[in-house]
Coordinates of C-alpha atoms and ligand atoms in Angstrom, one line a residue:
X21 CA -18.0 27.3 9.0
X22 CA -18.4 23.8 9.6
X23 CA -19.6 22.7 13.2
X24 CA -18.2 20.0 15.7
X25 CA -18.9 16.4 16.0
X26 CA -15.7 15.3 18.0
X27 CA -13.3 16.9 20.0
X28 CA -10.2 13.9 21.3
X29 CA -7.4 15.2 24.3
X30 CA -4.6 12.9 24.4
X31 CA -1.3 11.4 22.2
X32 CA -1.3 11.9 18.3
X33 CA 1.3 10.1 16.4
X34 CA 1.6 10.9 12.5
X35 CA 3.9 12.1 9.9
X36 CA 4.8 14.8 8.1
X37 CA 6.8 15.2 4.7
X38 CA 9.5 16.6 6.9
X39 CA 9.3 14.4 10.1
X40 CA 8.8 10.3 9.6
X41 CA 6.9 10.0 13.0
X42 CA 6.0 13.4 15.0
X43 CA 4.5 12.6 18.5
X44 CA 2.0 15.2 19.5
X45 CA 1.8 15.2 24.0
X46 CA -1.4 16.4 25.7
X47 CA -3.4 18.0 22.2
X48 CA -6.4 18.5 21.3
X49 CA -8.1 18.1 17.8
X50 CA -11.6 19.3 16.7
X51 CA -13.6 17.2 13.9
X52 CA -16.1 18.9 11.7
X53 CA -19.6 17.2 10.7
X54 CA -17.9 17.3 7.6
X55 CA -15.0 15.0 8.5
X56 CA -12.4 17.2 8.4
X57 CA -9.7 18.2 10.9
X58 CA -10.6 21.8 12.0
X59 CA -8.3 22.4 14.6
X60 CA -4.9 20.5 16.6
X61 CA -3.0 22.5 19.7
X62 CA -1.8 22.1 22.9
X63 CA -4.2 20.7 25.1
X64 CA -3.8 24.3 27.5
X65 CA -5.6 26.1 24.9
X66 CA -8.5 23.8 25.2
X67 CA -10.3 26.9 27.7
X68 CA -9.7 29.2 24.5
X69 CA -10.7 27.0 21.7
X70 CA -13.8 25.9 23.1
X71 CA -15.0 29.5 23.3
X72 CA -13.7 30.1 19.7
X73 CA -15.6 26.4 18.6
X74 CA -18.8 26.8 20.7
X75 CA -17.7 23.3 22.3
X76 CA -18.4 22.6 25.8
X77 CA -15.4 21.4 28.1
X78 CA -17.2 18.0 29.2
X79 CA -17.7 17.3 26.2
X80 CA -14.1 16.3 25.8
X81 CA -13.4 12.8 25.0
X82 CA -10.0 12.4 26.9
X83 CA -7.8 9.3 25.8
X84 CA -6.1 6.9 28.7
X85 CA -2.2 7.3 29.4
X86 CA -1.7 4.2 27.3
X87 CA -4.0 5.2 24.1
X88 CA -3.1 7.4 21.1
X89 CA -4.5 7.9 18.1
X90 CA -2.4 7.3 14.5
X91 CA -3.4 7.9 10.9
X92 CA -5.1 5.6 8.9
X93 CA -3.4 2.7 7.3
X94 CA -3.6 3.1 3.3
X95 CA -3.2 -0.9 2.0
X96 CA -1.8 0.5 -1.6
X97 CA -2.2 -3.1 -3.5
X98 CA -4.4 -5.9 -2.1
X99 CA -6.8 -8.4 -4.8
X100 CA -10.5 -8.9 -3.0
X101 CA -11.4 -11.7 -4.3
X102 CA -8.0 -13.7 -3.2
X103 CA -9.3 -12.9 0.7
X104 CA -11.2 -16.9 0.1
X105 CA -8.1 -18.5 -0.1
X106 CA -5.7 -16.3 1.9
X107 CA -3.1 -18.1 3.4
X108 CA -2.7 -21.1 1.5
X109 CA -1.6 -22.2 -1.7
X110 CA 1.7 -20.7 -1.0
X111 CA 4.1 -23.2 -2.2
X112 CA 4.0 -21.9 -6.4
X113 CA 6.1 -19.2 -7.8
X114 CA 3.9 -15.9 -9.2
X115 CA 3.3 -17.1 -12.7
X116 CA 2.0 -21.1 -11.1
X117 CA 0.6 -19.9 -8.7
X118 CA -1.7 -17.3 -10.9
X119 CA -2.3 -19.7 -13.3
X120 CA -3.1 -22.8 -10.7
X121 CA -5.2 -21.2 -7.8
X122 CA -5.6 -17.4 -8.8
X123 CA -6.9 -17.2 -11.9
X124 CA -9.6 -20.4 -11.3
X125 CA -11.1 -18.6 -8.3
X126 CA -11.3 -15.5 -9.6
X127 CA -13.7 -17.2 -12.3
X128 CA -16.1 -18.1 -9.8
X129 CA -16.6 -14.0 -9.3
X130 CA -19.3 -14.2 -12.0
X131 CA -21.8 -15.6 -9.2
X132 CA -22.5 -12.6 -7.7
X133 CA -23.1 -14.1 -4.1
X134 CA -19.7 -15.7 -3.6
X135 CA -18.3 -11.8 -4.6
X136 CA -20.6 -10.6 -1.8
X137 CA -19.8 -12.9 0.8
X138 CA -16.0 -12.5 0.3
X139 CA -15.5 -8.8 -0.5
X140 CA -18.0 -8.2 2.6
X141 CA -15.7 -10.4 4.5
X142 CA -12.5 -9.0 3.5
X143 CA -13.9 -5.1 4.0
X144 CA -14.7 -5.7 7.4
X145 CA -11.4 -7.5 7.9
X146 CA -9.6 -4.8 6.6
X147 CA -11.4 -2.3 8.2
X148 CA -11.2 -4.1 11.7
X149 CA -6.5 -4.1 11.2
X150 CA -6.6 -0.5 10.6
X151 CA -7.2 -0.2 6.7
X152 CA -8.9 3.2 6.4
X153 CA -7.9 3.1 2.7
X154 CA -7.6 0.3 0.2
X155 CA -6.9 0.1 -3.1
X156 CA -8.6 -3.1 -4.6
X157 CA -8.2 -5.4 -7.8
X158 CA -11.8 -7.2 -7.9
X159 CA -11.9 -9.7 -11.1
X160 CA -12.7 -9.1 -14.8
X161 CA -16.8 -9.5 -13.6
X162 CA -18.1 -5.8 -14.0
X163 CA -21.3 -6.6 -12.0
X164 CA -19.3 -7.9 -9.3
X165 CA -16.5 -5.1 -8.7
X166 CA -19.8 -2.9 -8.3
X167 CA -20.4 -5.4 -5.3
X168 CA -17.4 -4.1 -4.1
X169 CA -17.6 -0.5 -4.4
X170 CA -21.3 -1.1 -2.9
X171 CA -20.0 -2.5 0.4
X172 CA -16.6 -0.7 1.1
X173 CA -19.2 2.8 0.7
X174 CA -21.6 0.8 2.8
X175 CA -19.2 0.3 5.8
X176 CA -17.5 3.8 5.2
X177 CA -14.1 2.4 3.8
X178 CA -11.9 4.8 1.5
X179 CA -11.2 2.6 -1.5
X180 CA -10.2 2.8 -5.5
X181 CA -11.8 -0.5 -7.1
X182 CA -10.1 -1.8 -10.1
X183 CA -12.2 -4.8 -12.4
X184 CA -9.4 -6.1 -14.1
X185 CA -8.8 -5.9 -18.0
X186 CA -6.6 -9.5 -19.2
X187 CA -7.4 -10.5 -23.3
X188 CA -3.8 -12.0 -24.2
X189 CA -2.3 -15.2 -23.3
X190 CA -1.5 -18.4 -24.9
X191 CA -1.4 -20.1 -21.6
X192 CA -4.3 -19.9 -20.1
X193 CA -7.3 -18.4 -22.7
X194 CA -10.0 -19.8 -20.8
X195 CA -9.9 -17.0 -18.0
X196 CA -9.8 -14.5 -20.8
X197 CA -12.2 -11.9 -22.2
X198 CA -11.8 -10.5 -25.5
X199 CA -10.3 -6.9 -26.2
X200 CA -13.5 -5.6 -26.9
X201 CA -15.6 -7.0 -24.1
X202 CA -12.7 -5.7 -21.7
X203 CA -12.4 -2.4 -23.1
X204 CA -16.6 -2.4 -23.3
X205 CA -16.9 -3.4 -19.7
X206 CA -14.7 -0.7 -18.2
X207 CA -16.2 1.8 -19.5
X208 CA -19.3 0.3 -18.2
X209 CA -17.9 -0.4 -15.1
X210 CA -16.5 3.7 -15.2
X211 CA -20.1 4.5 -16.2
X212 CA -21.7 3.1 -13.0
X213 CA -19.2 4.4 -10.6
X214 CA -19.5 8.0 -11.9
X215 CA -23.0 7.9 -11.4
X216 CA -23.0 6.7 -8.2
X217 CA -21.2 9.7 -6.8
X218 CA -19.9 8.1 -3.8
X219 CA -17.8 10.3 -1.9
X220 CA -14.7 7.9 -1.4
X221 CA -14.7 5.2 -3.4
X222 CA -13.4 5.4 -6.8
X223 CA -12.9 3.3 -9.9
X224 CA -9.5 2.5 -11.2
X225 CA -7.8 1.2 -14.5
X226 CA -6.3 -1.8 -13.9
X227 CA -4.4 -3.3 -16.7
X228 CA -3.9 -6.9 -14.4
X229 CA 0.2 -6.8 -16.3
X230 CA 1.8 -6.9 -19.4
X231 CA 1.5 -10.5 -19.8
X232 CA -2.0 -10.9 -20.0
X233 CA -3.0 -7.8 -22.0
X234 CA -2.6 -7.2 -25.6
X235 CA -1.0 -3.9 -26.8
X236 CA -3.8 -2.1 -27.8
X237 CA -5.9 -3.1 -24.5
X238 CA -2.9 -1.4 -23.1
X239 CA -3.8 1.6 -25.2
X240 CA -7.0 2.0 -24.7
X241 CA -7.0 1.7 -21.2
X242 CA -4.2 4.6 -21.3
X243 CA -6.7 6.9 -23.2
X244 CA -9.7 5.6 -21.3
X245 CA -7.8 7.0 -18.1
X246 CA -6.7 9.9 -19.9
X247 CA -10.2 10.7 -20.8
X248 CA -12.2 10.0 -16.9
X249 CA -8.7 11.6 -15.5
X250 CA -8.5 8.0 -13.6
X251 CA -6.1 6.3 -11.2
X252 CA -4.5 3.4 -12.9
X253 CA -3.0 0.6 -11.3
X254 CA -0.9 -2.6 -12.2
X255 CA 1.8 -5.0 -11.1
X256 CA 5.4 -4.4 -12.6
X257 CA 8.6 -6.2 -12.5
X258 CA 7.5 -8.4 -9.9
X259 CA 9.7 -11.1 -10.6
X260 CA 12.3 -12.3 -13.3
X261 CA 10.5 -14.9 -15.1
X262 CA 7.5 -12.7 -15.5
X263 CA 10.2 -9.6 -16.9
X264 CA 11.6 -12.0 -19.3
X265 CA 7.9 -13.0 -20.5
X266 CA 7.2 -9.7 -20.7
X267 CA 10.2 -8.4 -23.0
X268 CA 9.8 -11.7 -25.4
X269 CA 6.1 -11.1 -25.8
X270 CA 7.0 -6.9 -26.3
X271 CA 10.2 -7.4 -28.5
X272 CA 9.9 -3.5 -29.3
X273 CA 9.9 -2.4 -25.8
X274 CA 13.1 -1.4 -24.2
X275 CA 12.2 -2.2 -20.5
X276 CA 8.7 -3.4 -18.9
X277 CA 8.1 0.2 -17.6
X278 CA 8.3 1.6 -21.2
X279 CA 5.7 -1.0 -22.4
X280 CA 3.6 1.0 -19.5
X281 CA 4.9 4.1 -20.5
X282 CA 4.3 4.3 -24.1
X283 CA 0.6 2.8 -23.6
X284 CA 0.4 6.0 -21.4
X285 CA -0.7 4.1 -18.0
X286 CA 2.6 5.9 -15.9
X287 CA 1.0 9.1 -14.7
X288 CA 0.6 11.1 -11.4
X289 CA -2.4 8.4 -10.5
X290 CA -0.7 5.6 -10.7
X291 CA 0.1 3.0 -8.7
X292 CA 2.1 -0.2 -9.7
X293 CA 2.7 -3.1 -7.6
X294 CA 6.1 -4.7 -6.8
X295 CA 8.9 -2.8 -9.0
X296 CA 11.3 -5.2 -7.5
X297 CA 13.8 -5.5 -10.6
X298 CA 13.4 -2.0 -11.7
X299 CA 16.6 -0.5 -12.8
X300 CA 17.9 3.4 -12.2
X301 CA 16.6 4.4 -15.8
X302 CA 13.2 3.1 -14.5
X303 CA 12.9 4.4 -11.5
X304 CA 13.5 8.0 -13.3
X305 CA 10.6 7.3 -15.7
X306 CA 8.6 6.7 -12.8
X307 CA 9.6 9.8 -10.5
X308 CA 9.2 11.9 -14.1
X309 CA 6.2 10.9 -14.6
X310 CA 4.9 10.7 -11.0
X311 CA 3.9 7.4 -10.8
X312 CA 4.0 5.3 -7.4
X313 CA 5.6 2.2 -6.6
X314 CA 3.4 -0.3 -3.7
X315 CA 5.9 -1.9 -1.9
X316 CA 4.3 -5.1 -1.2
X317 CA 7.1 -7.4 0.9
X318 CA 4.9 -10.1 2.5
X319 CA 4.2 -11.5 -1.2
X320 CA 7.8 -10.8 -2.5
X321 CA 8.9 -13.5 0.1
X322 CA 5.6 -15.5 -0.2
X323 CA 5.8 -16.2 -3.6
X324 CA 9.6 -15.9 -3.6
X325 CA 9.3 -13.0 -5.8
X326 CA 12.6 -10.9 -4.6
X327 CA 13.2 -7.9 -2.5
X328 CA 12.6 -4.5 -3.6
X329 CA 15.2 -2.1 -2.4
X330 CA 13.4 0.9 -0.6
X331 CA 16.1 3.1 0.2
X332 CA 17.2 3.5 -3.7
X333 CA 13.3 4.0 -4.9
X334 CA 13.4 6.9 -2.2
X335 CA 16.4 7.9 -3.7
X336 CA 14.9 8.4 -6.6
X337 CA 12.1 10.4 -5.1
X338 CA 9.7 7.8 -6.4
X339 CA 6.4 7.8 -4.4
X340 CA 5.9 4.9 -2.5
X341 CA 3.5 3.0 -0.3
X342 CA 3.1 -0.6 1.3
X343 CA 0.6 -3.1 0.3
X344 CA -0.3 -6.5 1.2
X345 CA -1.1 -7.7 -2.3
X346 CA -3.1 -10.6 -0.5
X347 CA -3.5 -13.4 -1.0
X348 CA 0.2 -13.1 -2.7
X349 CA 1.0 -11.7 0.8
X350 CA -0.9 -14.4 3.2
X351 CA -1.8 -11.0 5.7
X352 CA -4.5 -8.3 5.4
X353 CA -2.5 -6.2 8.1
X354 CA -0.7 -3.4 7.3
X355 CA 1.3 -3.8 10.6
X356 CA 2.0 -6.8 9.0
X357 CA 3.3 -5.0 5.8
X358 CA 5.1 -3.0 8.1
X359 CA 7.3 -5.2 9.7
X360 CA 7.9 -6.7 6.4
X361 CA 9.0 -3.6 4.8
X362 CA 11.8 -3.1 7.9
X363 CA 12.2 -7.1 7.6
X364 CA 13.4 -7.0 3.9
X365 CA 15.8 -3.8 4.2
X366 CA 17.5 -6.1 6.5
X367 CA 18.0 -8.3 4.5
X368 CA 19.1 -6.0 1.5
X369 CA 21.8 -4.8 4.3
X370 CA 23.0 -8.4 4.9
X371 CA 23.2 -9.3 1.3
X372 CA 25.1 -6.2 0.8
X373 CA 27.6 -6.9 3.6
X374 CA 27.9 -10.5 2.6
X375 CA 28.8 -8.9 -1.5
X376 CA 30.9 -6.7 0.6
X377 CA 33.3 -8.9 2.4
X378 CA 33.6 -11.5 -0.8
X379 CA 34.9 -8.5 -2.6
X380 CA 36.6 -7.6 0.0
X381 CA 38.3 -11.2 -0.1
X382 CA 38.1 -11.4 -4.0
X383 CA 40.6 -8.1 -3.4
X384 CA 42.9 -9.8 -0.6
X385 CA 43.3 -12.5 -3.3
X386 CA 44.3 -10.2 -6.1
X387 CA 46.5 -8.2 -3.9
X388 CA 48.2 -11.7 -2.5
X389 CA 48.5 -13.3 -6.1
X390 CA 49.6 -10.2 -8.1
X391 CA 52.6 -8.8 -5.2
X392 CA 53.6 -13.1 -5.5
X393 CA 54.0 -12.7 -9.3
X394 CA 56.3 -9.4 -8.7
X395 CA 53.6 -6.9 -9.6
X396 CA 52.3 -3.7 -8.2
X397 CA 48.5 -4.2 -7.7
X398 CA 47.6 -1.7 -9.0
X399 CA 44.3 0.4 -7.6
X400 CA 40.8 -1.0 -7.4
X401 CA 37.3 0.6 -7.6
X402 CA 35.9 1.8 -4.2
X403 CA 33.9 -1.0 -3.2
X404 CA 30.7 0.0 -1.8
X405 CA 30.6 -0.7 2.0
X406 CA 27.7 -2.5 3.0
X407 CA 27.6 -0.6 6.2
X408 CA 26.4 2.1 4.8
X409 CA 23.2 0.7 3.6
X410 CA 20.6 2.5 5.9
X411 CA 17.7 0.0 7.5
X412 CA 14.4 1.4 6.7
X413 CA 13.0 2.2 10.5
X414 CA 10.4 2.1 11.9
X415 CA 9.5 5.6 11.5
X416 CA 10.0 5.5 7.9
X417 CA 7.6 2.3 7.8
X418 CA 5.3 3.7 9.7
X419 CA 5.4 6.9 7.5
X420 CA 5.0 4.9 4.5
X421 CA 1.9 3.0 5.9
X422 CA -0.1 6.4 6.2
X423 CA 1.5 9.2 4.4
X424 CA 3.2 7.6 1.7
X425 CA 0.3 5.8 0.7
X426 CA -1.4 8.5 0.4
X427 CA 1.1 10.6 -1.6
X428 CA 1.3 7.3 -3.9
X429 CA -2.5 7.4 -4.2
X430 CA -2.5 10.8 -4.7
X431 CA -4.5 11.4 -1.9
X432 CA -2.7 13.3 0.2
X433 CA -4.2 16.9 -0.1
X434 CA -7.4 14.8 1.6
X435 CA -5.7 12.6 4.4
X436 CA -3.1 10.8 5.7
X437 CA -2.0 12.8 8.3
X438 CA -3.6 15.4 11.0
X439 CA -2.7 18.5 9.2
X440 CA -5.6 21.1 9.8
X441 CA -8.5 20.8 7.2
X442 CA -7.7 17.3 5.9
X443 CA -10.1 14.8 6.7
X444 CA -9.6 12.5 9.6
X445 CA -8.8 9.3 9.0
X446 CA -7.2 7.6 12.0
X447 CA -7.1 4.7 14.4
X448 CA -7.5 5.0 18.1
X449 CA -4.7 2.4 19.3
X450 CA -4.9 1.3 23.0
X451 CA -2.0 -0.9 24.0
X452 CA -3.5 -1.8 27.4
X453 CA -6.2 -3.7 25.6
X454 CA -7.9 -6.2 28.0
X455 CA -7.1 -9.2 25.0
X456 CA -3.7 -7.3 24.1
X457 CA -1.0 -9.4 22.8
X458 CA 1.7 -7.6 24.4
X459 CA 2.1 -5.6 28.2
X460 CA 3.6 -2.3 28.8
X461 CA 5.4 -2.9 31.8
X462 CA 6.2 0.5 32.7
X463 CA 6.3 4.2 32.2
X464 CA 8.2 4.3 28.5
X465 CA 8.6 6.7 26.4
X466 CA 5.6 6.7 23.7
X467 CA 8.3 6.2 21.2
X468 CA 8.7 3.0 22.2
X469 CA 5.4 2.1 23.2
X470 CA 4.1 3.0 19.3
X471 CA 7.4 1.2 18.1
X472 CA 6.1 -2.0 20.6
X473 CA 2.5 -1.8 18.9
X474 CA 4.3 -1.4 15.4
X475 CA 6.0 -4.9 15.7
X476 CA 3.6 -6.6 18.1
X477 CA 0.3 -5.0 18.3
X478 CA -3.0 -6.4 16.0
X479 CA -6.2 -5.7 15.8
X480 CA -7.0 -6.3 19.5
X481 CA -5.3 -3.1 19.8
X482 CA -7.4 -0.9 17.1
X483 CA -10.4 0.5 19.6
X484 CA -12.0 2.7 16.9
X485 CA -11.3 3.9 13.2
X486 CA -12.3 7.0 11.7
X487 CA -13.2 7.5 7.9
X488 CA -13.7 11.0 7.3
X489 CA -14.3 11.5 11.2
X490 CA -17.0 9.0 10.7
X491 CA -16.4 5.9 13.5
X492 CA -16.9 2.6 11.0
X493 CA -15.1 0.3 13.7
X494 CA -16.7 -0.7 16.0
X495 CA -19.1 -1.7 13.4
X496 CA -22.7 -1.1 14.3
X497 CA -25.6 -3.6 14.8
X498 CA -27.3 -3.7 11.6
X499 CA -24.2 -3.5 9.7
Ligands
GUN519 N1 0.5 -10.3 -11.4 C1 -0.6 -10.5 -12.1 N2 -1.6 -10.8 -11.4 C2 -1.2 -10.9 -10.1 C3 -1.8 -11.2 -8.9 O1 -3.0 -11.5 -8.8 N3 -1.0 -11.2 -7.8 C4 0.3 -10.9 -7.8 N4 1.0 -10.9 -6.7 N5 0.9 -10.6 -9.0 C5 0.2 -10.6 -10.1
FE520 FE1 -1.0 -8.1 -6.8

């Protein structure tokens, strides 16, 4: 049996598959030496459970009235190396803005000290906002996605590193490797990673889309997965003119998820970015296949991608996460992500209501025109009401920043929330922080208080995270 090297007493906020944000009073959790959760109750049985655990009483870290902990946040889809330039360069559609101030950074990745200084940069950042798991696309340099694993296992961050795999495109060749070499250098890339054992960071086969990979890149990186049992990730149906390049360069393809699909990169360890366009059919080749959609809404808007409708992916029980997809999305936060997430199911409900009422009107005009020429109108399909379109909340947001990443990482047997035996991945949230960028004013509900740091709170706010009941935040001295 594993021993104790934390025992918390206080708030614990997290969700389950059944409950989108359960709010545990007055518990107490035990952490193993091992990093996993070995015990949550009621705080009364602390007398009892520190007889059964050998801990003793004082030992008790108590949390403040207006502290709780949460769950890790899983960032399902952010691009490392995009951190240098993250927050500008926002004025270009996706396929300028890849080709004007992506793709030319992500050359300069070959220099292994301008990898180092940003990817240490943007772990730390990460880490600092809360993102006990990330799921990275370095560049196509294999040498300097390595850099990446090195320091997200060096500062104790859960993370699946993709080097990215583009051969094919007339536009822009010079940021190309050949099939070969691409092929060549994930498996080397694989090679490396495998023998360095770490415990939580992973490689992953990332295919960058359909419009800069060649058909049989696409295939062996399918069987290449198939073979290490890998997660794959990619970006998918991100926005129309990249669908429309994709179909003209795939004439044989029925949809842009089939091109996936057939090259056999849709599988329970996958993860594709964006799916904003995705149509029913789609979505059930996804949930069939039990791949993941990252919902990632600050770059939708940033790069005036579109809106991807959460509340018909869950529908079709696809598995779903947020992600930031910086520097697409100009925030590292995944309270950021958050808010964006409720922010664009708002919008979905508006644009439905408006479609409603010029229905509604397009009706009234029939009705008028047709009874004026002497005719019956006769009956007219049930419009859907745009009042029925349910607002993602904020406890479904929050769910999807912790649990639902993990489910679409396929993580969640490990972490994600503070079921008994998983490991502890969590954030220790104090809202009275002395720098805090909101006040509680008075005794409210913790509902409201977690919905309060949800919208407003940042990283002034994040006291401690846990990784595997290790504390990487605050970092130490030497690191
Ligand atoms: N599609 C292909 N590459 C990228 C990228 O770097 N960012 C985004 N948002 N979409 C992409
Ligand atoms: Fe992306």
């Amino acid at each position: 049996m594993d021993t104790l090297q934390h025992v918390f007493k206080g708030t614990f906020v997290h969700s389950t598959p059944s409950c989108p944000m359960e709010v545990l009073k007055e518990h107490i959790i035990g952490i193993g030496k091992m990093g996993r959760i070995m015990f949550l109750e009621d705080a009364q049985e602390q007398t009892r459970l520190a007889q059964k655990w050998g801990f003793d009483e004082s030992d008790v870290k108590e949390l403040s009235k207006s502290e709780f902990f949460m769950p890790g946040m899983v960032d399902t889809h952010i691009h490392a190396p995009q951190y240098s330039f993250i927050g500008s360069a926002m004025d270009k559609p996706l396929l300028e803005w890849l080709e004007h101030t992506t793709f030319p950074t992500e050359e300069t990745y070959a220099d292994l000290e301008v990898a180092e200084n940003v990817y240490r940069a943007v772990v730390r950042r990460t880490l600092k906002n809360g993102t006990t798991t990330a799921c990275y696309f370095a560049t196509i340099h294999t040498d300097a996605s390595i850099v990446l694993a090195d320091i997200a296992n060096h500062y104790g961050q859960r993370a699946f590193i993709g080097k990215v795999c583009m051969d094919s495109n007339k536009t822009y060749p010079k940021y190309l490797e050949s099939c070969e070499e691409s092929i060549e250098e994930t498996e080397r890339f694989v090679d490396i990673m495998e023998k360095k054992k770490y415990d939580r960071v992973k490689p992953v086969i990332t295919p960058r889309f359909a419009i800069s990979c060649s058909e049989r890149l696409l295939n062996e990186l399918g069987l290449l997965a198939d073979k290490h049992q890998l997660h794959i990730q990619s970006h998918i149906s991100e926005s129309t003119a990249e669908i429309d390049e994709v179909l003209r360069i795939f004439p044989t393809y029925d949809s842009y998820t089939e091109v996936y699909d057939k090259n056999k990169l849709l599988t329970n360890k996958t993860v594709m970015a964006h799916g904003c366009y995705l149509t029913d059919e789609e979505l059930n080749i996804f949930r069939s296949k039990g791949a993941a959609i990252s919902h990632c809404p600050n770059s939708n808007i940033s790069l005036y991608s579109g809106h991807l409708d959460v509340q018909n992916v869950l529908k079709h029980q696809v598995k779903l996460g947020l992600g930031t997809d910086a520097a697409g999305g100009y925030s590292v936060s995944m309270l950021d992500a958050i808010r964006k997430a409720i922010e664009t199911s708002k919008i979905i409900f508006m644009e439905k209501q408006k479609e409603n009422r010029e229905n509604k009107k397009m009706y009234i005009d029939y009705k008028r025109e047709t009874v004026q020429n002497g005719i019956k109108p006769g009956p007219i399909k049930k419009m859907e009401n745009g009042t029925d379109y349910q607002v993602l909340s904020n406890q479904e947001a929050f769910r999807l920043a912790t649990l639902g990443g993990c489910q679409a990482l396929n993580i969640d047997h490990i972490t994600g929330n503070f079921e008994v035996n998983k490991e502890f991945d969590a954030l220790l949230i104090n809202m009275a922080a002395e720098d805090s960028a909101f006040e509680l004013f008075s005794d409210i509900a913790i509902e409201d208080a977690v919905q309060r740091f949800l919208y407003l709170g940042d990283d002034r706010n994040i006291k401690e995270v846990y990784v595997a009941g290790r504390c990487v935040v605050p970092f130490t001295n030497n690191a």
